XYZ file of C-alpha atoms in Angstrom:
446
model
C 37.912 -47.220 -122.496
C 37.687 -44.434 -119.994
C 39.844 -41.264 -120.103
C 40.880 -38.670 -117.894
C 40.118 -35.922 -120.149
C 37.536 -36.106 -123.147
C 38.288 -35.941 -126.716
C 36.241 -33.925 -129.232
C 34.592 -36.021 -131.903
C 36.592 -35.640 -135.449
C 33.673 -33.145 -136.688
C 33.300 -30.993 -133.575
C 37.436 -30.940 -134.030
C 37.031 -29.943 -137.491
C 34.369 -27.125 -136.887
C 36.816 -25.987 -134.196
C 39.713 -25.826 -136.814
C 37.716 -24.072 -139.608
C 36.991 -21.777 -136.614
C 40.451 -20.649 -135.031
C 41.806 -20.728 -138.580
C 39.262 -17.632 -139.867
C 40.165 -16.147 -136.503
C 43.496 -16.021 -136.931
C 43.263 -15.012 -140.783
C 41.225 -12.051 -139.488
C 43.582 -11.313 -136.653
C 46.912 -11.504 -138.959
C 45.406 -9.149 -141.899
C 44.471 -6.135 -138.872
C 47.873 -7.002 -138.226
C 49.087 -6.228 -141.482
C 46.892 -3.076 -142.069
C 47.761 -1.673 -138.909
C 51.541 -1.734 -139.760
C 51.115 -0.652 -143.115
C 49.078 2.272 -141.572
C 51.215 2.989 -138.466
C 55.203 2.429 -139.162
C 56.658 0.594 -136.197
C 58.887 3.106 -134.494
C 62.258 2.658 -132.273
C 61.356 0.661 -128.888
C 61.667 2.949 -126.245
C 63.369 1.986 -123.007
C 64.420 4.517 -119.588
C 67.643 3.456 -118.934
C 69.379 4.165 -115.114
C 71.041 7.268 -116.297
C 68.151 9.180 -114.928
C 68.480 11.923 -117.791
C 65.672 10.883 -120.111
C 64.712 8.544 -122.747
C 66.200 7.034 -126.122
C 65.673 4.367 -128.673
C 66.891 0.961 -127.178
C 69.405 -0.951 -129.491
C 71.386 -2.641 -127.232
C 70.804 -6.345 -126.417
C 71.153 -7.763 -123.254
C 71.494 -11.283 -122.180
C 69.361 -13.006 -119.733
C 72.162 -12.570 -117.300
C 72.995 -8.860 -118.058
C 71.006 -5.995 -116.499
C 69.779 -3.298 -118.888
C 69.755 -0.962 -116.251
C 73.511 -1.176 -116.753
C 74.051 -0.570 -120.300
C 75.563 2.716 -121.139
C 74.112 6.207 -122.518
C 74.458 5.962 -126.468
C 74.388 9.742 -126.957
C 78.236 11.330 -126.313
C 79.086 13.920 -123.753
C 80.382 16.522 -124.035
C 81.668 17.183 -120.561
C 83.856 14.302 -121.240
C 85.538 16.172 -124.052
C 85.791 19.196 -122.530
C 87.653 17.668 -119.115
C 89.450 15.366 -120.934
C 90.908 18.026 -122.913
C 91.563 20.413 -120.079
C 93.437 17.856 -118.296
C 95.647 17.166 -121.247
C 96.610 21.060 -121.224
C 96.727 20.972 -117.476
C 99.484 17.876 -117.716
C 101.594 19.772 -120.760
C 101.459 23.082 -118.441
C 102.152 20.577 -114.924
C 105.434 19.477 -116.585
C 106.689 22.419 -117.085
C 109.176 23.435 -114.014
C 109.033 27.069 -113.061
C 106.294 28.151 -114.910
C 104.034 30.890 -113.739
C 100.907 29.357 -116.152
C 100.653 25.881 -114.546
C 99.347 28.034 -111.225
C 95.890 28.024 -113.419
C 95.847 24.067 -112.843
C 93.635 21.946 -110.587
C 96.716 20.980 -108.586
C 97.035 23.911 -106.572
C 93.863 24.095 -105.096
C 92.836 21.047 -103.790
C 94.427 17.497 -103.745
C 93.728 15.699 -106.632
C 94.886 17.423 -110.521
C 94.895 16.677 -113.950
C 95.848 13.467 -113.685
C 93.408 12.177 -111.604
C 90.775 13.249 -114.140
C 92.209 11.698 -116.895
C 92.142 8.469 -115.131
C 88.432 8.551 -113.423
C 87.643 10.031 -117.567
C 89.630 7.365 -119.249
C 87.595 4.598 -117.336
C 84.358 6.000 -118.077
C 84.771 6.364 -121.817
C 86.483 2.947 -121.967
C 83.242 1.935 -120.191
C 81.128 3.571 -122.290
C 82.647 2.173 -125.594
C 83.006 -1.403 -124.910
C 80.421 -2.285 -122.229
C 77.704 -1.132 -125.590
C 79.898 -2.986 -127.838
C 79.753 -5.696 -125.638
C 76.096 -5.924 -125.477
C 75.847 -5.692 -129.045
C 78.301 -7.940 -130.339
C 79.141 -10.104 -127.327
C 82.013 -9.974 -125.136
C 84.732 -11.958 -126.987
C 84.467 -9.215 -129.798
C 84.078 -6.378 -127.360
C 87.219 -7.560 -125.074
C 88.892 -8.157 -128.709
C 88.209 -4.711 -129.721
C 89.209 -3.346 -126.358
C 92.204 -5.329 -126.270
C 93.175 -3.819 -129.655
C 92.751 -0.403 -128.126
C 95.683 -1.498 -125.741
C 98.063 -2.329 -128.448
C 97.193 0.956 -130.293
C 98.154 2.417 -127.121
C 101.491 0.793 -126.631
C 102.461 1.459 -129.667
C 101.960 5.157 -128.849
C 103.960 5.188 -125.878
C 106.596 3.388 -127.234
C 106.713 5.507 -130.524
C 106.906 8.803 -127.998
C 109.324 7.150 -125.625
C 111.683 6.883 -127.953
C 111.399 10.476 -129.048
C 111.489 11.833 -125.947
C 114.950 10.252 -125.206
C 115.706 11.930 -128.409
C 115.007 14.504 -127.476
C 116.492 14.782 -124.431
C 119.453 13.462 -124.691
C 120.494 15.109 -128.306
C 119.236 18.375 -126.641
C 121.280 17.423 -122.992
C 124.185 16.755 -125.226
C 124.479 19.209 -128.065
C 124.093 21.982 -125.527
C 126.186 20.927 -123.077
C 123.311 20.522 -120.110
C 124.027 16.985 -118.202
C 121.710 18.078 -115.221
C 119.058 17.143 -117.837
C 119.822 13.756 -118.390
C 119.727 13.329 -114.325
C 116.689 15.021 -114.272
C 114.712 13.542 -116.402
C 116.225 10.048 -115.022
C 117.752 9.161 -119.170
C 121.332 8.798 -117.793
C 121.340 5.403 -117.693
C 119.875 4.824 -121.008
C 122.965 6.807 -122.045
C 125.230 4.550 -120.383
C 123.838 1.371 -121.252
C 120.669 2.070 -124.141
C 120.359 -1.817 -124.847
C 119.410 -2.609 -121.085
C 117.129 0.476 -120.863
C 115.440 0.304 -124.122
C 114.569 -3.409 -123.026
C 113.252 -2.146 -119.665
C 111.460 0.379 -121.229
C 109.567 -1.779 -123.477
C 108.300 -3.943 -120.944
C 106.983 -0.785 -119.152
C 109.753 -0.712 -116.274
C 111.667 2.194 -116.852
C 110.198 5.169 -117.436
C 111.563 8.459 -118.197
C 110.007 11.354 -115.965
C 107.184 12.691 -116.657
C 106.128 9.247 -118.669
C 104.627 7.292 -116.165
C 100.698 8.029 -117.291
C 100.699 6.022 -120.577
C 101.791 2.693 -118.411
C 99.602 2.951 -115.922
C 96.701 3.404 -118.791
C 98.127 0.468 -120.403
C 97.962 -1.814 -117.643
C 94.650 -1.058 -116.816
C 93.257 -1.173 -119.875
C 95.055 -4.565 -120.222
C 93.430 -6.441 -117.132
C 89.643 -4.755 -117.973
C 87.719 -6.675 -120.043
C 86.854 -9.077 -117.186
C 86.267 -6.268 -114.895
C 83.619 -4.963 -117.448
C 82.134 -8.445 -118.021
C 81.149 -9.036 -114.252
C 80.869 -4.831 -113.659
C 77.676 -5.041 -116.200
C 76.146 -7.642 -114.241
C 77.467 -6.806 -110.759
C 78.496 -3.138 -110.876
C 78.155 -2.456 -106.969
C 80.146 -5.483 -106.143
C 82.844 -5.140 -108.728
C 83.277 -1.848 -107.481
C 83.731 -2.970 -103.668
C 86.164 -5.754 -104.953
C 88.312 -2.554 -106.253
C 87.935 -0.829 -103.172
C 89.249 -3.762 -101.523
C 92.208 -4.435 -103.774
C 92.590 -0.726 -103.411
C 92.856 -1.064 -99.243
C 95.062 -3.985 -98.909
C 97.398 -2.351 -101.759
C 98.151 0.705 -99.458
C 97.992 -1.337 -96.495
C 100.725 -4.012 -97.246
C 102.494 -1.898 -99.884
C 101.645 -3.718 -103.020
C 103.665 -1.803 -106.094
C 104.906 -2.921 -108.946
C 108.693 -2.663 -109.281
C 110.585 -0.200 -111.464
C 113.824 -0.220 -113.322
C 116.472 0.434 -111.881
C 115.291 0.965 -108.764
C 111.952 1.783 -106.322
C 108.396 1.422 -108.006
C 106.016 2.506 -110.109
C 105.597 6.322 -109.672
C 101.424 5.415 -110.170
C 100.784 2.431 -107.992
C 98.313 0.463 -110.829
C 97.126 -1.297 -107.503
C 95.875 2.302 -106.252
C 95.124 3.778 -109.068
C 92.661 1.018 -110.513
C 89.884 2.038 -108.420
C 89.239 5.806 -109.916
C 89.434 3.443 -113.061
C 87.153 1.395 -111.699
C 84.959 4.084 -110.629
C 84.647 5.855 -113.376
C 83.493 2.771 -115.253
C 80.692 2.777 -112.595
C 79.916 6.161 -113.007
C 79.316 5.476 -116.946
C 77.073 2.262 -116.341
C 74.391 3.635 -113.698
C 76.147 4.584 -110.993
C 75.827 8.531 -111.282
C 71.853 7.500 -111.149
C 72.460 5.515 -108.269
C 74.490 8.465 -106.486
C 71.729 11.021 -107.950
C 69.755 11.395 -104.803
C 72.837 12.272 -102.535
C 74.741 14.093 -105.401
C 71.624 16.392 -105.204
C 71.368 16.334 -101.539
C 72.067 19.748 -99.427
C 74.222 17.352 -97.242
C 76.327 16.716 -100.074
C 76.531 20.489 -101.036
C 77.297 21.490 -97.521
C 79.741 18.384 -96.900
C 81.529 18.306 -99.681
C 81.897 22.168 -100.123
C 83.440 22.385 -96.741
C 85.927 19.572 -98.003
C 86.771 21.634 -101.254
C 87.614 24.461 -98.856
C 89.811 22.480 -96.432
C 91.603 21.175 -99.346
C 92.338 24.410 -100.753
C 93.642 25.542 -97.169
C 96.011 22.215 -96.886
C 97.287 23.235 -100.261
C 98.046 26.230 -100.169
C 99.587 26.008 -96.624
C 102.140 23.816 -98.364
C 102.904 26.879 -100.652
C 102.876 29.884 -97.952
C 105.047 29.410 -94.832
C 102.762 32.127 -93.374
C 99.740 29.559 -94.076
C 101.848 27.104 -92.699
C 102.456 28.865 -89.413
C 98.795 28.841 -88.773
C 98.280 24.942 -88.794
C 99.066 22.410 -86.238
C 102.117 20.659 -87.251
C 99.648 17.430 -87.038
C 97.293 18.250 -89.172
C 99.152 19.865 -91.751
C 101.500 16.449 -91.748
C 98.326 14.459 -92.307
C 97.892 16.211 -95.672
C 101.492 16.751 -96.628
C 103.166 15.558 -98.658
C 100.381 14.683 -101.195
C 100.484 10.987 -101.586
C 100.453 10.979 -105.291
C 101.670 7.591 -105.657
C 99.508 5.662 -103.895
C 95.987 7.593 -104.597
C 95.464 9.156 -101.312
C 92.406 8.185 -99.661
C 91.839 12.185 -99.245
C 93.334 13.102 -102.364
C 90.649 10.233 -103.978
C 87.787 11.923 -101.721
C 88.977 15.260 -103.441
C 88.074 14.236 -106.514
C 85.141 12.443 -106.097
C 83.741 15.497 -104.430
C 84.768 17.366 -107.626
C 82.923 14.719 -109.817
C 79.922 15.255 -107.805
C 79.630 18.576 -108.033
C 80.408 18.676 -111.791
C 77.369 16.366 -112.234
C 75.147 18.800 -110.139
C 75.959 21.963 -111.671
C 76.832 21.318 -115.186
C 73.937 19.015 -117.127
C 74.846 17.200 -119.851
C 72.217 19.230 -121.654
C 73.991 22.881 -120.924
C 73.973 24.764 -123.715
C 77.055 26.263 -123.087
C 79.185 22.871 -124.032
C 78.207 24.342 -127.578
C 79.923 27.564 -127.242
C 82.989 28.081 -129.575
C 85.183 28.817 -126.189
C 84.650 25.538 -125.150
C 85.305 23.880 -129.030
C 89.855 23.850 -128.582
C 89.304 21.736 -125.442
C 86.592 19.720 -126.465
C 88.768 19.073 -129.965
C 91.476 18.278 -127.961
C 89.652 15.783 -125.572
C 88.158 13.898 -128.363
C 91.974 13.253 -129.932
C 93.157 12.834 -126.468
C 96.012 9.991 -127.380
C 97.527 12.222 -130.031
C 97.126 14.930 -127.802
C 98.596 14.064 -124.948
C 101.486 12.481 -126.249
C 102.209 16.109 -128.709
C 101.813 17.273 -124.947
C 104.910 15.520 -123.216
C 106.855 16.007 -125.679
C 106.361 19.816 -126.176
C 106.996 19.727 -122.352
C 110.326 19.257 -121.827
C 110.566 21.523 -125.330
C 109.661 24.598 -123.378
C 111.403 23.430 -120.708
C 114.882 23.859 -122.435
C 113.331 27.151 -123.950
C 112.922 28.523 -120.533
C 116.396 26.827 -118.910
C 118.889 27.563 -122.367
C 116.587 31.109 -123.378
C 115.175 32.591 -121.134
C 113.240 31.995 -117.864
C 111.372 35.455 -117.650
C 107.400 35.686 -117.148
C 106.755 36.724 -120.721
C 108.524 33.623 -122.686
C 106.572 31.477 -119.817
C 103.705 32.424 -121.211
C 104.797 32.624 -124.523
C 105.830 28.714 -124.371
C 102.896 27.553 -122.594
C 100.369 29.255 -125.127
C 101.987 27.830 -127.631
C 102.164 24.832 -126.605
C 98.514 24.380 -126.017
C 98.082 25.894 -129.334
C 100.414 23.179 -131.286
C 97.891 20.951 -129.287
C 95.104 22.835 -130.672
C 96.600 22.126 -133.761
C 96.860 18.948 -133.895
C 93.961 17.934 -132.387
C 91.811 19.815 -135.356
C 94.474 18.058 -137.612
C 93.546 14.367 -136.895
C 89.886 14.863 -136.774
C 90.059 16.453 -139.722
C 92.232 13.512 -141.180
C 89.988 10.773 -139.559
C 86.622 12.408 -141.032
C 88.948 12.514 -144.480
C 89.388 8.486 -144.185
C 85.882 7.786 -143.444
C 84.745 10.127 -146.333
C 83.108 8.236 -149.273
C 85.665 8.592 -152.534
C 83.790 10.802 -155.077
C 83.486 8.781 -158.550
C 83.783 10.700 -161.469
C 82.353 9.463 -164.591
C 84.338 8.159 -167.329
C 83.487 9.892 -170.438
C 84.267 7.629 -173.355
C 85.611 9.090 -176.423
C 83.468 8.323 -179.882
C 84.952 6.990 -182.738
């Protein structure tokens, strides 16, 4: 019967075997003798960070681009501007106090807490979008999810201390102008209502409005990571969008008792959003115009304008000098609602970071830089110690004294409690994850 396709007789086909067979015997013990020679080593990958090569460990799926996955090695720039904005906040919530004049806010538009924000979505980023590729998403949203709570439980734990302390130190001294001004007079009159409220994230004493706005964030990110490692350009021009319609038709979530959330989450979501980016390939795919001389001319010029707009809100002679227009433009800073030129600010100040200080700089190493660094690596712990010793040297400098000396006396130490503590929970942390130390049990003869 005829065939399409001929069939080797059963001794060619057995020749054939014997052959392939002593091939592949031959080919599998090089095989072996190679490796036994040669050690396999880490597979090597370039990964879109643009800033050199590491051992790849990370799996991606067939949907997930590797060019996404984050840098495994930590940086240190992180630390050290996380840090620094958690002493810039403590020394920011300080009224009347000469220090604070050394913080970011008074030179340009955006301040501490804008780089806390673009930081905390980066190293959120950075965590979970690896963990996520090595573990899958369910346990890296888990994980991430868990973060939240651990969060909220902070904020709740130093909410109610800081009506404590407020309102023991508003009453036992006889100051009521600090209940009004810290917005706890309500909680005074009716603590049931308000403690409710404040659980559910609504009311918010001053100068606790960051911790909510992290919390939320946090809360709604695990899909945003999911899609932003497959789609990072689009997820980020889905935030910009949400972040134009918020500020166009006033979206805001609604505060207790009444008006709205001091950080509009709407807003503020895209520097969280963007600093995820950042951490998952974007500073590569911003490299080329980061290291442009139209960026360094541009965005210099920017820095400089900003620093005139700000100050002019400071200096009525500054003021005098400025068109009424422009000036109005600029001022009031819209904190609330993230600015479009306070968010240009800072992405300006990002970009220049990334030009002129590598993540290789030697300097990051220097013991200077170790306090802030410290205190950016514990930055929960640290920033909560932070609001709390805030309104403390407050009441130093309003029941005390208000002279230059004790407000630098109360702002050094306050950083320094910081300090403190910081070096104080990694200490404690390394002490948990420390192997226990045996000692033999010597058995007595007889």
């Amino acid at each position: 019967m005829p065939h399409s396709r001929t069939s080797p007789t059963p001794a060619v086909g057995c020749m054939l075997w014997q052959d392939w067979s002593r091939q592949g015997l031959n080919a599998m013990g090089r095989l072996v003798a190679d490796i036994t020679r040669h050690p396999a080593r880490p597979r090597r990958r370039r990964l879109g960070n643009g800033e050199g090569e590491f051992p790849l460990k990370l799996r991606c799926n067939n949907d997930e681009d590797p060019r996404y996955a984050p840098d495994e090695r930590r940086d240190l720039r992180l630390d050290l501007f996380r840090g620094v904005a958690n002493w810039g906040i403590f020394l920011d919530h300080i009224p009347n106090n000469v220090v604070n004049w050394v913080t970011t806010r008074n030179y340009g538009f955006s301040d501490a807490a804008d780089l806390f924000i673009f930081i905390s979505g980066y190293t959120v980023a950075f965590v979970f979008a690896r963990m996520m590729l090595e573990r899958g998403f369910i346990v890296g949203a888990s994980r991430l999810l868990k973060r939240v709570w651990q969060i909220y439980v902070a904020h709740v734990f130093l909410f109610v201390l800081y009506l404590t302390e407020i309102g023991y130190l508003a009453q036992r001294y006889g100051n009521s102008g600090f209940t009004d001004e810290f917005n706890i007079r309500g909680f005074l009159a009716n603590p049931a209502q308000f403690l409710f409220e404040g659980l559910i994230l609504r009311f918010k004493p001053v100068n606790m409005d960051v911790l909510p706005l992290y919390i939320v964030l946090m809360g709604i990110f695990p899909p945003v990571l999911w899609l932003m490692r497959r789609r990072p350009n689009m997820t980020l021009a889905a935030s910009a969008l949400l972040y134009v319609m918020a500020r166009h038709f006033g979206w805001n979530f609604s505060a207790y008792p009444v008006g709205d959330w001091y950080f509009n989450p709407f807003a503020w979501q895209f520097l969280f959003t963007f600093g995820a980016w950042f951490a998952l390939g974007g500073s590569a795919q911003a490299m080329p115009f980061i290291r442009s001389r139209t960026a360094l001319v541009l965005g210099g010029s920017y820095l400089l304008f900003a620093l005139v707009m700000t100050m002019a809100a400071r200096f009525d002679e500054l003021r005098s000098l400025i068109p009424p227009e422009i000036y109005g433009a600029f001022n009031p800073n819209d904190k609330t609602n993230l600015a479009p030129y306070r968010l240009l600010h800072f992405v300006v100040f990002a970009f220049f970071v990334v030009r002129f200080l590598p993540r290789e700089w030697p300097g990051l190493e220097w013991p200077i830089f170790r306090p802030a660094i410290k205190c950016g690596q514990q930055s929960l712990e640290v920033f909560c110690a932070g609001i709390f010793l805030s309104f403390a040297a407050h009441f130093v400098l309003v029941e005390m004294s208000g002279g230059v000396w004790m407000q630098i006396a109360v702002s050094i130490v306050g950083i320094l409690m910081m300090t403190a503590l910081a070096y104080y929970r990694s200490w404690s942390k390394n002490a948990d994850k420390a192997p226990a130390k045996i000692k033999p049990i010597v058995v007595a003869a007889g």
